[in-house]
Coordinates of C-alpha atoms and ligand atoms in Angstrom, one line a residue:
X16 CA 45.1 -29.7 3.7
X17 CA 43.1 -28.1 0.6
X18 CA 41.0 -24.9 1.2
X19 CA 38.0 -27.5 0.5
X20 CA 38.5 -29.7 3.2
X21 CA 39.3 -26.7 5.6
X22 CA 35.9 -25.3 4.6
X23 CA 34.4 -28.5 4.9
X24 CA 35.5 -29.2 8.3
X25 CA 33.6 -26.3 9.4
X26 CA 30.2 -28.2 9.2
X27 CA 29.1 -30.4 12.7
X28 CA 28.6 -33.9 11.9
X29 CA 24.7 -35.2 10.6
X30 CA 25.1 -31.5 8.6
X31 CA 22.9 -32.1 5.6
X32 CA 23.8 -31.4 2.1
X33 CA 20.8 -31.3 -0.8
X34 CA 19.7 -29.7 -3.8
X35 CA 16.3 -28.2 -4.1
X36 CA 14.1 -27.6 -7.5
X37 CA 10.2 -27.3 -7.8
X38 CA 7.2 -29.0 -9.2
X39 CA 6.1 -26.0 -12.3
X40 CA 10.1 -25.4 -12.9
X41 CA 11.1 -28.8 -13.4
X42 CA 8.2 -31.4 -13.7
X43 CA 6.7 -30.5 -17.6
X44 CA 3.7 -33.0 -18.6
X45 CA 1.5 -30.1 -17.8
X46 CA -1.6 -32.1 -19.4
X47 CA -0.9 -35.6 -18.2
X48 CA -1.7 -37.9 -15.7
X49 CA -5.2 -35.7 -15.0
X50 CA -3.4 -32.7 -13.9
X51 CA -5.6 -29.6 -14.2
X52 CA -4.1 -26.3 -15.3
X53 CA -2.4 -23.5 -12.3
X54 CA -1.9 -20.3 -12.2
X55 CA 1.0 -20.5 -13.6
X56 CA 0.0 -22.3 -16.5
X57 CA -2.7 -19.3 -17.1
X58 CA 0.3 -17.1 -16.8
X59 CA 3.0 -18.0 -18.9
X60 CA 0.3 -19.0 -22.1
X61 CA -0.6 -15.4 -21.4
X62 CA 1.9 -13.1 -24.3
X63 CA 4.2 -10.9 -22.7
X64 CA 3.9 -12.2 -19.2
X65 CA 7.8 -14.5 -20.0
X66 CA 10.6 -13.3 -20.8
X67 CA 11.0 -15.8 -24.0
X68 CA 7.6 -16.7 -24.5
X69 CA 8.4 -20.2 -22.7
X70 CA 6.2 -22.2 -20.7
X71 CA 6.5 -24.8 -18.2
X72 CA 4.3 -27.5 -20.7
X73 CA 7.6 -29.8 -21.2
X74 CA 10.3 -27.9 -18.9
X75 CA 12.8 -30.7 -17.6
X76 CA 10.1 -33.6 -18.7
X77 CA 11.2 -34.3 -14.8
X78 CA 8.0 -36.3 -15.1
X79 CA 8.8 -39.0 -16.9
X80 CA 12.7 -38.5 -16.0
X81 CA 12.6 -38.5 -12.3
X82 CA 14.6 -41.8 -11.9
X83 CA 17.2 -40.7 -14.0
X84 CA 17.3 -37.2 -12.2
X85 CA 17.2 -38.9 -8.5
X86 CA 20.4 -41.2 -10.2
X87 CA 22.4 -37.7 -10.7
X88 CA 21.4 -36.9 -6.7
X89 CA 22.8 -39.6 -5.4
X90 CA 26.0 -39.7 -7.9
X91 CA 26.3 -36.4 -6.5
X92 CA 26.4 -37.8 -2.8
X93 CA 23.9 -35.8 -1.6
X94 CA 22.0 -36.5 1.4
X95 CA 18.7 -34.6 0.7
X96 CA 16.5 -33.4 -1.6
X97 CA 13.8 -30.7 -1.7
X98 CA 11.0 -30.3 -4.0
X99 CA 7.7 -29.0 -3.9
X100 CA 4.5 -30.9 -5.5
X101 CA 1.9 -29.5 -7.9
X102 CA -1.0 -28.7 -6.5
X103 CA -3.5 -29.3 -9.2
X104 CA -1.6 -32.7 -10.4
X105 CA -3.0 -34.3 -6.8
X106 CA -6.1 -32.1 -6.6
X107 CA -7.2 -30.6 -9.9
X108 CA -9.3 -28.7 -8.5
X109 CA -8.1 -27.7 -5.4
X110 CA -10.8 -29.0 -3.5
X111 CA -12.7 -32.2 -3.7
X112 CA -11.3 -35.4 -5.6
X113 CA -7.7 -36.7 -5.1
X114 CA -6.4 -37.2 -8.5
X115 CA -4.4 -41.0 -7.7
X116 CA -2.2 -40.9 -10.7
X117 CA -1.1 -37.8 -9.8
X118 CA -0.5 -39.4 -6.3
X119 CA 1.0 -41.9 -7.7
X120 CA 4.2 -40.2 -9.3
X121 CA 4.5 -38.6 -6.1
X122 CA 4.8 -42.1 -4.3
X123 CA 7.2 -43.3 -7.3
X124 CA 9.2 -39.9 -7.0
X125 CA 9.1 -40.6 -2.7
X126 CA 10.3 -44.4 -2.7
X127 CA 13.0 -43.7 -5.4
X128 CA 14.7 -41.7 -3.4
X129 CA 13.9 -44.0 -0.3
X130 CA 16.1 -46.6 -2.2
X131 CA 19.3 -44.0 -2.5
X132 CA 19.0 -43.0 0.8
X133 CA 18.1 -39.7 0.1
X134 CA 15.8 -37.6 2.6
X135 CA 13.1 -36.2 1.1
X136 CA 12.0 -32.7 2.0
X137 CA 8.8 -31.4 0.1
X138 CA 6.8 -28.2 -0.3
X139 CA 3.5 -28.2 -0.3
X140 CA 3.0 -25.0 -2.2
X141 CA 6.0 -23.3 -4.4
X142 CA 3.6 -21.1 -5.8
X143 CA 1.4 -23.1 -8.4
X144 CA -2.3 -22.6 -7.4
X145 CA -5.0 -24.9 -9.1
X146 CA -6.6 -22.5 -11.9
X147 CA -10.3 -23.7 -10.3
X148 CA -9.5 -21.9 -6.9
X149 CA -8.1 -18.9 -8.6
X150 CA -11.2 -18.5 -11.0
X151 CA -13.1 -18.4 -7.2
X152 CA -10.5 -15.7 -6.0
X153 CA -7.1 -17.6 -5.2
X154 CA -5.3 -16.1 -2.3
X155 CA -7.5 -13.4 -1.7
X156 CA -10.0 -15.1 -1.0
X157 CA -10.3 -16.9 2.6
X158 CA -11.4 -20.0 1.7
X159 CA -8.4 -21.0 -0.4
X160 CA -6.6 -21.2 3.4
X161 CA -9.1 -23.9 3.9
X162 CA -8.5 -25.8 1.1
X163 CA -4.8 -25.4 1.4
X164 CA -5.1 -27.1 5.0
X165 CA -7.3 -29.3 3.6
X166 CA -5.0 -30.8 0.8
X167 CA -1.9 -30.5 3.5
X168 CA -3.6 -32.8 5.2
X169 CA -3.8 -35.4 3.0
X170 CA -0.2 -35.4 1.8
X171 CA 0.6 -35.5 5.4
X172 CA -1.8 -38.7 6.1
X173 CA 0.1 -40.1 3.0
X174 CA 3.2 -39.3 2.9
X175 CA 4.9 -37.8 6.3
X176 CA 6.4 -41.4 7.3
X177 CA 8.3 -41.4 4.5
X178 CA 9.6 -37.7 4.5
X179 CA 11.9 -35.4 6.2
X180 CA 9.8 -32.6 6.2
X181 CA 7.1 -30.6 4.9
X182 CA 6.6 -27.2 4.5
X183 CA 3.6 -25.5 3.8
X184 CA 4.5 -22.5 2.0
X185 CA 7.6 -21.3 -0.3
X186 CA 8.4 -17.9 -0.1
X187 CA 5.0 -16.3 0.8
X188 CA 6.6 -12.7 0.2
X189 CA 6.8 -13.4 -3.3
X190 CA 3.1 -15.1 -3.4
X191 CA 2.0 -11.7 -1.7
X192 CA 4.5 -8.9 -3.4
X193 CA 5.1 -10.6 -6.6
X194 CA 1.6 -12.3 -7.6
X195 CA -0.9 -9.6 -6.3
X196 CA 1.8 -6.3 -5.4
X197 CA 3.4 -5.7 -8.8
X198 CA 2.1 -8.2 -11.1
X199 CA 5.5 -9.8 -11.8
X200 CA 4.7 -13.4 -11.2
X201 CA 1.3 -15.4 -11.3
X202 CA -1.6 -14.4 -11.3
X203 CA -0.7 -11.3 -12.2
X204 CA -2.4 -8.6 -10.2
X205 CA -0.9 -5.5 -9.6
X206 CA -2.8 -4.0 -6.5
X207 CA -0.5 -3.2 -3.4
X208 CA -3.4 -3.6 -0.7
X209 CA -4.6 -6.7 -2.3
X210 CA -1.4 -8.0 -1.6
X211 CA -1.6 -7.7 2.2
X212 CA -4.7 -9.5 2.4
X213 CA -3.0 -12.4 0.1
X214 CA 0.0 -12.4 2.8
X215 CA -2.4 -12.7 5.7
X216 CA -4.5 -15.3 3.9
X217 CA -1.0 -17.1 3.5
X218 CA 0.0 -17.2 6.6
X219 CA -3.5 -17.9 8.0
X220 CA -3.1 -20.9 5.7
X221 CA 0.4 -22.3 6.6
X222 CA -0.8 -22.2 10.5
X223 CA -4.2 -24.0 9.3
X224 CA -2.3 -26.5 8.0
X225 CA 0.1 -27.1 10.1
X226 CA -2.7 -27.6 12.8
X227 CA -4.1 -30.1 10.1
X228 CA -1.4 -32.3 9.2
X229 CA -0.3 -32.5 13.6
X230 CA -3.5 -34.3 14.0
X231 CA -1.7 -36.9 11.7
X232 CA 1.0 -37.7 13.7
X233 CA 3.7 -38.4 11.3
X234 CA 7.3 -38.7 11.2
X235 CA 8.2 -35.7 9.4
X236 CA 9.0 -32.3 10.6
X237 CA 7.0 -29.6 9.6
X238 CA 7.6 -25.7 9.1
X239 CA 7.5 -22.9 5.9
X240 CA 10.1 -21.5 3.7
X241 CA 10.7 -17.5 3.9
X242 CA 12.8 -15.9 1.8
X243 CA 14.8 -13.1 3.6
X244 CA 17.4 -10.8 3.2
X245 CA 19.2 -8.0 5.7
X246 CA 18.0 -4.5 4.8
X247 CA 21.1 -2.3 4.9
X248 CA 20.7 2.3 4.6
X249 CA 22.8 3.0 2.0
X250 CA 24.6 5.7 4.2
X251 CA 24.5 6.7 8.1
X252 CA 21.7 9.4 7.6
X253 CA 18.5 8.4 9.6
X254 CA 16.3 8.5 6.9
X255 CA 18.3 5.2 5.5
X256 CA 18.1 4.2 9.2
X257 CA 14.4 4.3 8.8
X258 CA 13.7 3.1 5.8
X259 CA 15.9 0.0 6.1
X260 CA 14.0 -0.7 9.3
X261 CA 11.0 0.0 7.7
X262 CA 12.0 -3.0 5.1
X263 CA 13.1 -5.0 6.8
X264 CA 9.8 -5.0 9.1
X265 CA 7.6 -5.2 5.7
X266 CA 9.3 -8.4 4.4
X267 CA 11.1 -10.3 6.9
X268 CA 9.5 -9.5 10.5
X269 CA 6.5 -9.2 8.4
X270 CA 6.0 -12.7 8.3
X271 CA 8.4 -14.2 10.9
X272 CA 6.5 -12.0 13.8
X273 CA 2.7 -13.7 13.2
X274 CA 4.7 -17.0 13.2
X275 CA 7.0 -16.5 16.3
X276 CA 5.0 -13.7 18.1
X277 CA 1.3 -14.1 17.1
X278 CA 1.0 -10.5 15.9
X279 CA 2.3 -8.6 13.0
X280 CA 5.4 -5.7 13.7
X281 CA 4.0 -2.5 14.6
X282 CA 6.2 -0.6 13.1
X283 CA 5.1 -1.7 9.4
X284 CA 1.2 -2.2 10.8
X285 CA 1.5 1.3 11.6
X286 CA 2.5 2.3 7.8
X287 CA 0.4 -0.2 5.8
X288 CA -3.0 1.2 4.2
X289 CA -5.3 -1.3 6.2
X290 CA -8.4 0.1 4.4
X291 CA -9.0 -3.0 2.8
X292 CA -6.4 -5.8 5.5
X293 CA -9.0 -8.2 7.8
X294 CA -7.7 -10.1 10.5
X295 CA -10.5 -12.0 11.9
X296 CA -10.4 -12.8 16.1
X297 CA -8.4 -16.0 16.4
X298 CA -6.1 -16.2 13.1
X299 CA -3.3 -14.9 14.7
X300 CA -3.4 -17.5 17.5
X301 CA -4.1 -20.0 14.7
X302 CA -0.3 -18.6 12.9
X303 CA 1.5 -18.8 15.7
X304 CA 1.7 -22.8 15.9
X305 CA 5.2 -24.2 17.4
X306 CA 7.4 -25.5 14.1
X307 CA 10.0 -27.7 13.9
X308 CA 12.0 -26.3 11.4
X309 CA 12.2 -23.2 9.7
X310 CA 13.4 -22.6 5.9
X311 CA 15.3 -19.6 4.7
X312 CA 16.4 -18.7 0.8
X313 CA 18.8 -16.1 0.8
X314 CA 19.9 -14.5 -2.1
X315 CA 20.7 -11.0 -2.1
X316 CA 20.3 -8.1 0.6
X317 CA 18.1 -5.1 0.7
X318 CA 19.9 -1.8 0.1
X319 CA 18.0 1.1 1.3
X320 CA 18.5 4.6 0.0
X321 CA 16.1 7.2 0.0
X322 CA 17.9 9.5 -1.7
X323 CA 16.9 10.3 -5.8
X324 CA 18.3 8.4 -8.4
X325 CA 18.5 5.7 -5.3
X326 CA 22.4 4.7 -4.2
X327 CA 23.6 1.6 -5.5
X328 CA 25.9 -0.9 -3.5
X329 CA 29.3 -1.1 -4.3
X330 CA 28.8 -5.0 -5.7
X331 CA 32.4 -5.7 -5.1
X332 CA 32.0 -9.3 -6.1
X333 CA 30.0 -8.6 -9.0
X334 CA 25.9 -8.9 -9.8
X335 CA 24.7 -12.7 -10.8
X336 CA 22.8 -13.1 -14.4
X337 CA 19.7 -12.3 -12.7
X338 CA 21.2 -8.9 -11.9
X339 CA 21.1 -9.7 -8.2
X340 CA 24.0 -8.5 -6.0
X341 CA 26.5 -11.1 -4.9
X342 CA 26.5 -10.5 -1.2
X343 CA 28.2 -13.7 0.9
X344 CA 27.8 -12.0 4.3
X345 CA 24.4 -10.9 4.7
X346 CA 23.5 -14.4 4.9
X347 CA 25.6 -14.9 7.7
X348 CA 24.4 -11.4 9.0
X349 CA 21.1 -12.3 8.7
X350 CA 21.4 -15.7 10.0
X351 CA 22.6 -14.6 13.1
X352 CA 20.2 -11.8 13.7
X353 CA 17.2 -13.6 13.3
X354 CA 18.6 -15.9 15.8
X355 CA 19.2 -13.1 17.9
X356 CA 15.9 -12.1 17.6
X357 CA 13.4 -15.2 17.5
X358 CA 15.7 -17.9 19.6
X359 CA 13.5 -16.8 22.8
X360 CA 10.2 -17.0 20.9
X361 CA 10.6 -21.0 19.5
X362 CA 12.9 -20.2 16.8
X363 CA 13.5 -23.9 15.3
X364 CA 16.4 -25.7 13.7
X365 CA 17.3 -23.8 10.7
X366 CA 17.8 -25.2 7.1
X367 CA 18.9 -23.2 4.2
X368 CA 16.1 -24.3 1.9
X369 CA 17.6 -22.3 -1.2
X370 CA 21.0 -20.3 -1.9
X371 CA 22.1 -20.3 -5.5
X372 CA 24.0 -18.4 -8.7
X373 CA 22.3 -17.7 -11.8
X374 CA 25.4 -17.8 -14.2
X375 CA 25.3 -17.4 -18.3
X376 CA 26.4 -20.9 -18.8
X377 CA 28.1 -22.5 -22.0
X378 CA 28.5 -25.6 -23.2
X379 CA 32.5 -26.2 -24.0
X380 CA 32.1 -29.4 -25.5
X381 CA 30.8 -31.8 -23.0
X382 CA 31.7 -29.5 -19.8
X383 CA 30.3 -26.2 -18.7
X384 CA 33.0 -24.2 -16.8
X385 CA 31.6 -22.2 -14.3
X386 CA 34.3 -21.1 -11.7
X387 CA 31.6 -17.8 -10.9
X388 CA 29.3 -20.4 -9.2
X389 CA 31.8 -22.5 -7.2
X390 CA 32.9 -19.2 -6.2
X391 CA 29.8 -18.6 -4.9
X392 CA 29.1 -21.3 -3.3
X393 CA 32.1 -21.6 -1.2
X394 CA 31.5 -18.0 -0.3
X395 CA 28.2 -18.8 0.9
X396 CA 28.9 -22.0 3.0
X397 CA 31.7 -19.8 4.5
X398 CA 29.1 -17.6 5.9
X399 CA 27.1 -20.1 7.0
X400 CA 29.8 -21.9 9.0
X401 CA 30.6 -18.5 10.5
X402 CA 26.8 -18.4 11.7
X403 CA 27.3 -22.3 12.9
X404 CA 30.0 -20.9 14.9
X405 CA 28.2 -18.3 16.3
X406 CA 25.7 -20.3 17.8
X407 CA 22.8 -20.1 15.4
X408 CA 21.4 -23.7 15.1
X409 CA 21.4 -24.3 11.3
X410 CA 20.7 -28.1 10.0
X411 CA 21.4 -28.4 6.3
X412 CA 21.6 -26.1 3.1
X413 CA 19.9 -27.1 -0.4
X414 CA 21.7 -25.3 -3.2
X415 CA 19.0 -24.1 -5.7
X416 CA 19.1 -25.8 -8.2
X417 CA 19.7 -29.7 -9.1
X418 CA 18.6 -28.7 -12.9
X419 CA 18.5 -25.8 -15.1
X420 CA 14.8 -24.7 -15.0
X421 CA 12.0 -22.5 -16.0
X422 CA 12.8 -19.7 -14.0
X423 CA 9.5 -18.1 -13.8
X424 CA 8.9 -14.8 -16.0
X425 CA 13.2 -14.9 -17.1
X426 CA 11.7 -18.4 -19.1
X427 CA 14.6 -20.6 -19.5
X428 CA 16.9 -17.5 -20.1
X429 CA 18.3 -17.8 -16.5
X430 CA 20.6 -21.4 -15.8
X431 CA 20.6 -22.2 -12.0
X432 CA 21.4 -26.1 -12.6
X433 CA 24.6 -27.6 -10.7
X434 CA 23.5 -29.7 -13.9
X435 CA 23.2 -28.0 -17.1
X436 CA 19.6 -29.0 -19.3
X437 CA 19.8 -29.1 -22.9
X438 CA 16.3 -28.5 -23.6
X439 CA 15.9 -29.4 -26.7
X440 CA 17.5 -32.6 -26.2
X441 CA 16.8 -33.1 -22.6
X442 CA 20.3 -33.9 -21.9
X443 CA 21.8 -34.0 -18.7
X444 CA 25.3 -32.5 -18.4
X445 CA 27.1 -31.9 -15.4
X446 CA 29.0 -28.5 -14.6
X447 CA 32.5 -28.0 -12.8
X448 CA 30.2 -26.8 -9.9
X449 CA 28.1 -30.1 -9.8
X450 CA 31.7 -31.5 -9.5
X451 CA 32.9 -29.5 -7.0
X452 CA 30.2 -29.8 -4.9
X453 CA 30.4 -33.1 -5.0
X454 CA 34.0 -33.5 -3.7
X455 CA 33.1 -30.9 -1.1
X456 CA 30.6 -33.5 0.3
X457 CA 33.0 -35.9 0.1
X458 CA 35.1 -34.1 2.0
X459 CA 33.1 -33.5 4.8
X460 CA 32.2 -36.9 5.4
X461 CA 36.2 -37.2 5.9
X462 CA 36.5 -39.2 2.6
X463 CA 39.0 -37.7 0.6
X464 CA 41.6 -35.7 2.9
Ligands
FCB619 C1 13.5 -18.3 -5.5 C2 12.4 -19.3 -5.8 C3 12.9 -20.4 -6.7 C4 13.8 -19.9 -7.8 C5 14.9 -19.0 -7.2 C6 15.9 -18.5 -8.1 O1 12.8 -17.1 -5.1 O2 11.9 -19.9 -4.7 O3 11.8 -21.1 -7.3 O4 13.1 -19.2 -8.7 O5 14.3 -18.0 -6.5

């Protein structure tokens, strides 16, 4: 038997296998169709704020080539696919009038892959805030939550027969810590404290809508996308000790403890500057609302050292393009910890919403060889059989991404793709990783022996 069909075994039957991408990385036609400008938009037009000066204007032109795009998911066999919807393409405002041609390619988007047979799992927000509710504020401002519930709802009302799932929010750590901690991403604003208030608003958001789009009654699940990551000392002295719990209690528990508990950890509330943090009577109750999924990214792990210059890992298996440590067991670490420590308090089905290798990529002709991210993969769905077999209840894993995209402030410096983008031409090429994966799925479904 091959090593792929060993490894493939590993997964329970109805496992699901997807890709995931999102609306600002992928979808281009930034001015069409009525779409109003994000935050994002604002940001990468702004000079400096982009690695290469790109912009998501054009991007994949996933827009117009969504049915060619759904074709290469289900040549690829897969069962599911996540993607997250711009905000300002169905509200261009944020508040007030739906915008029905940008509906509309949602609906064309939805019952294309209805027609493959693929699942549909969309996020409500991966980060792309109408420009209009920023210029009032954006996150840090407590009506935004509101409006968020607001527009949840209506996707729900039209939409949640014919998906999956929907989650409200993708990776609210990096909305909070990224957007308003250290400037890094949109909007921009470097202000620490801000950034707790952002994170609350979040949160008071995703339980808002969640609340909203129940009272619709639809078929698909709902719950939120954290990223998350184990926070290992860098040695055995109790100051690591500390400081990894300390981390660890600031990003993960940070956000999993409103949800699962209904308050926020006291070990980082104790820490935080709250000069400036509100929590008004009842939010908390309005977080903790019962989900029926939760999503987890994983990427990398935390490595906590406290001592100056700070330690580094060893990265025995080598750092990604992004410079990210390639660290295959702390997903399966962290997996079955947070089962450990939420299956009491409602902890949901799990799906791995996003795991994925940013690799240097070349074209070789017609083929891109990149043995680095089959590697990687096959490392990471090793883990997370070994956290299947330990009893933690996980559904399905989306590898990040379908396509090459704009990622973020690295521009289109960093490829993702199972399936390489030529941008210029917009080209479609598969890589030996979109193969692989492929013939892994194929596998598991007992296909090919
Ligand atoms: C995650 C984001 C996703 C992509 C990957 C590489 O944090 O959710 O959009 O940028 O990282």
């Amino acid at each position: 038997m091959s090593e792929q069909t060993t490894l493939a075994q590993q997964f329970p039957a109805g496992f699901v296998w997807g890709v995931a991408t999102s609306a600002y990385q992928i979808e281009g036609a930034a001015n069409e169709g009525g779409r109003a400008a994000s935050i994002w938009d604002t940001f990468s037009h702004t000079p400096g704020k982009i690695l290469d000066d790109s912009n998501g204007d054009v991007a994949c032109d996933h827009y117009h080539r969504y049915a060619e795009d759904v074709e290469h998911i289900a040549n690829l066999g897969l069962d599911a696919y996540r993607f997250s919807v711009s905000w300002s393409r169905v509200q261009p405002d944020g508040r007030g009038a739906w915008n029905e041609e940008g509906m509309a390619f949602y609906a064309r988007l939805i019952s294309a892959l209805a027609e493959k047979n693929i699942s549909a799992h969309m996020t409500l927000y991966h980060w792309d805030l109408p420009q209009a509710l920023q210029d009032d504020g954006g996150w840090l401002n407590r009506d935004t939550a509101y409006h968020f519930a607001q527009y949840a709802r209506e996707m729900a009302a039209r939409f949640g027969d014919q998906l999956a799932s929907i989650a409200t929010h993708n990776e609210p750590w990096c909305t909070a810590n990224l957007g308003y901690g250290n400037g890094q991403f949109a909007p921009g604003v470097k202000d620490e404290v801000a950034a707790l208030q952002v994170s609350h608003h979040l949160l008071l958001s995703h339980g808002l809508a969640i609340q909203a789009m129940r009272t619709q009654n639809k078929k698909a699940k709902l719950g939120i996308v954290l990223n998350q990551w184990t926070a290992d000392p860098a040695t055995d002295s109790a100051a690591d000790h500390a400081a990894a719990a300390w981390e660890y209690a600031r990003s993960v528990q940070w956000f999993m403890d409103p949800i699962f508990r209904g308050h926020y950890p006291a070990l980082a509330l104790a820490k935080i500057d709250q000069s400036r943090f509100i929590v008004l009577p009842g939010d908390m109750e309005v977080i903790h609302q019962a989900l029926d999924f939760l999503g987890i990214n994983y990427y990398f792990r935390a490595y906590v050292s406290t001592e100056t210059p700070p330690r580094q890992p060893e990265t025995k298996l080598g750092l990604t393009d992004m410079g990210w440590e390639i660290y295959p067991e702390g997903l399966s670490r962290l997996l079955i910890g947070i089962h450990q420590e939420y299956k009491d308090l409602g902890l949901p089905p799990i799906y791995i919403t996003e795991n994925g290798m940013a690799v240097a990529d070349q074209l070789d002709g017609e083929q891109i060889h990149d043995t680095p991210r089959i590697d990687y993969m096959q490392r990471h769905f090793q883990e997370v059989a070994k956290a299947i077999e330990a009893g933690v209840n996980i559904k399905g894993f989306f590898y990040w991404s379908l396509l090459d995209n704009f990622e973020w402030n690295s521009g289109y410096l960093r490829r993702f793709g199972l399936i390489y983008v030529d941008y210029v031409s917009q080209r479609r090429i598969w890589k030996d990783s979109a193969i692989w994966f492929k013939g892994f799925v194929q596998r598991f479904r007992g296909r090919v022996g």
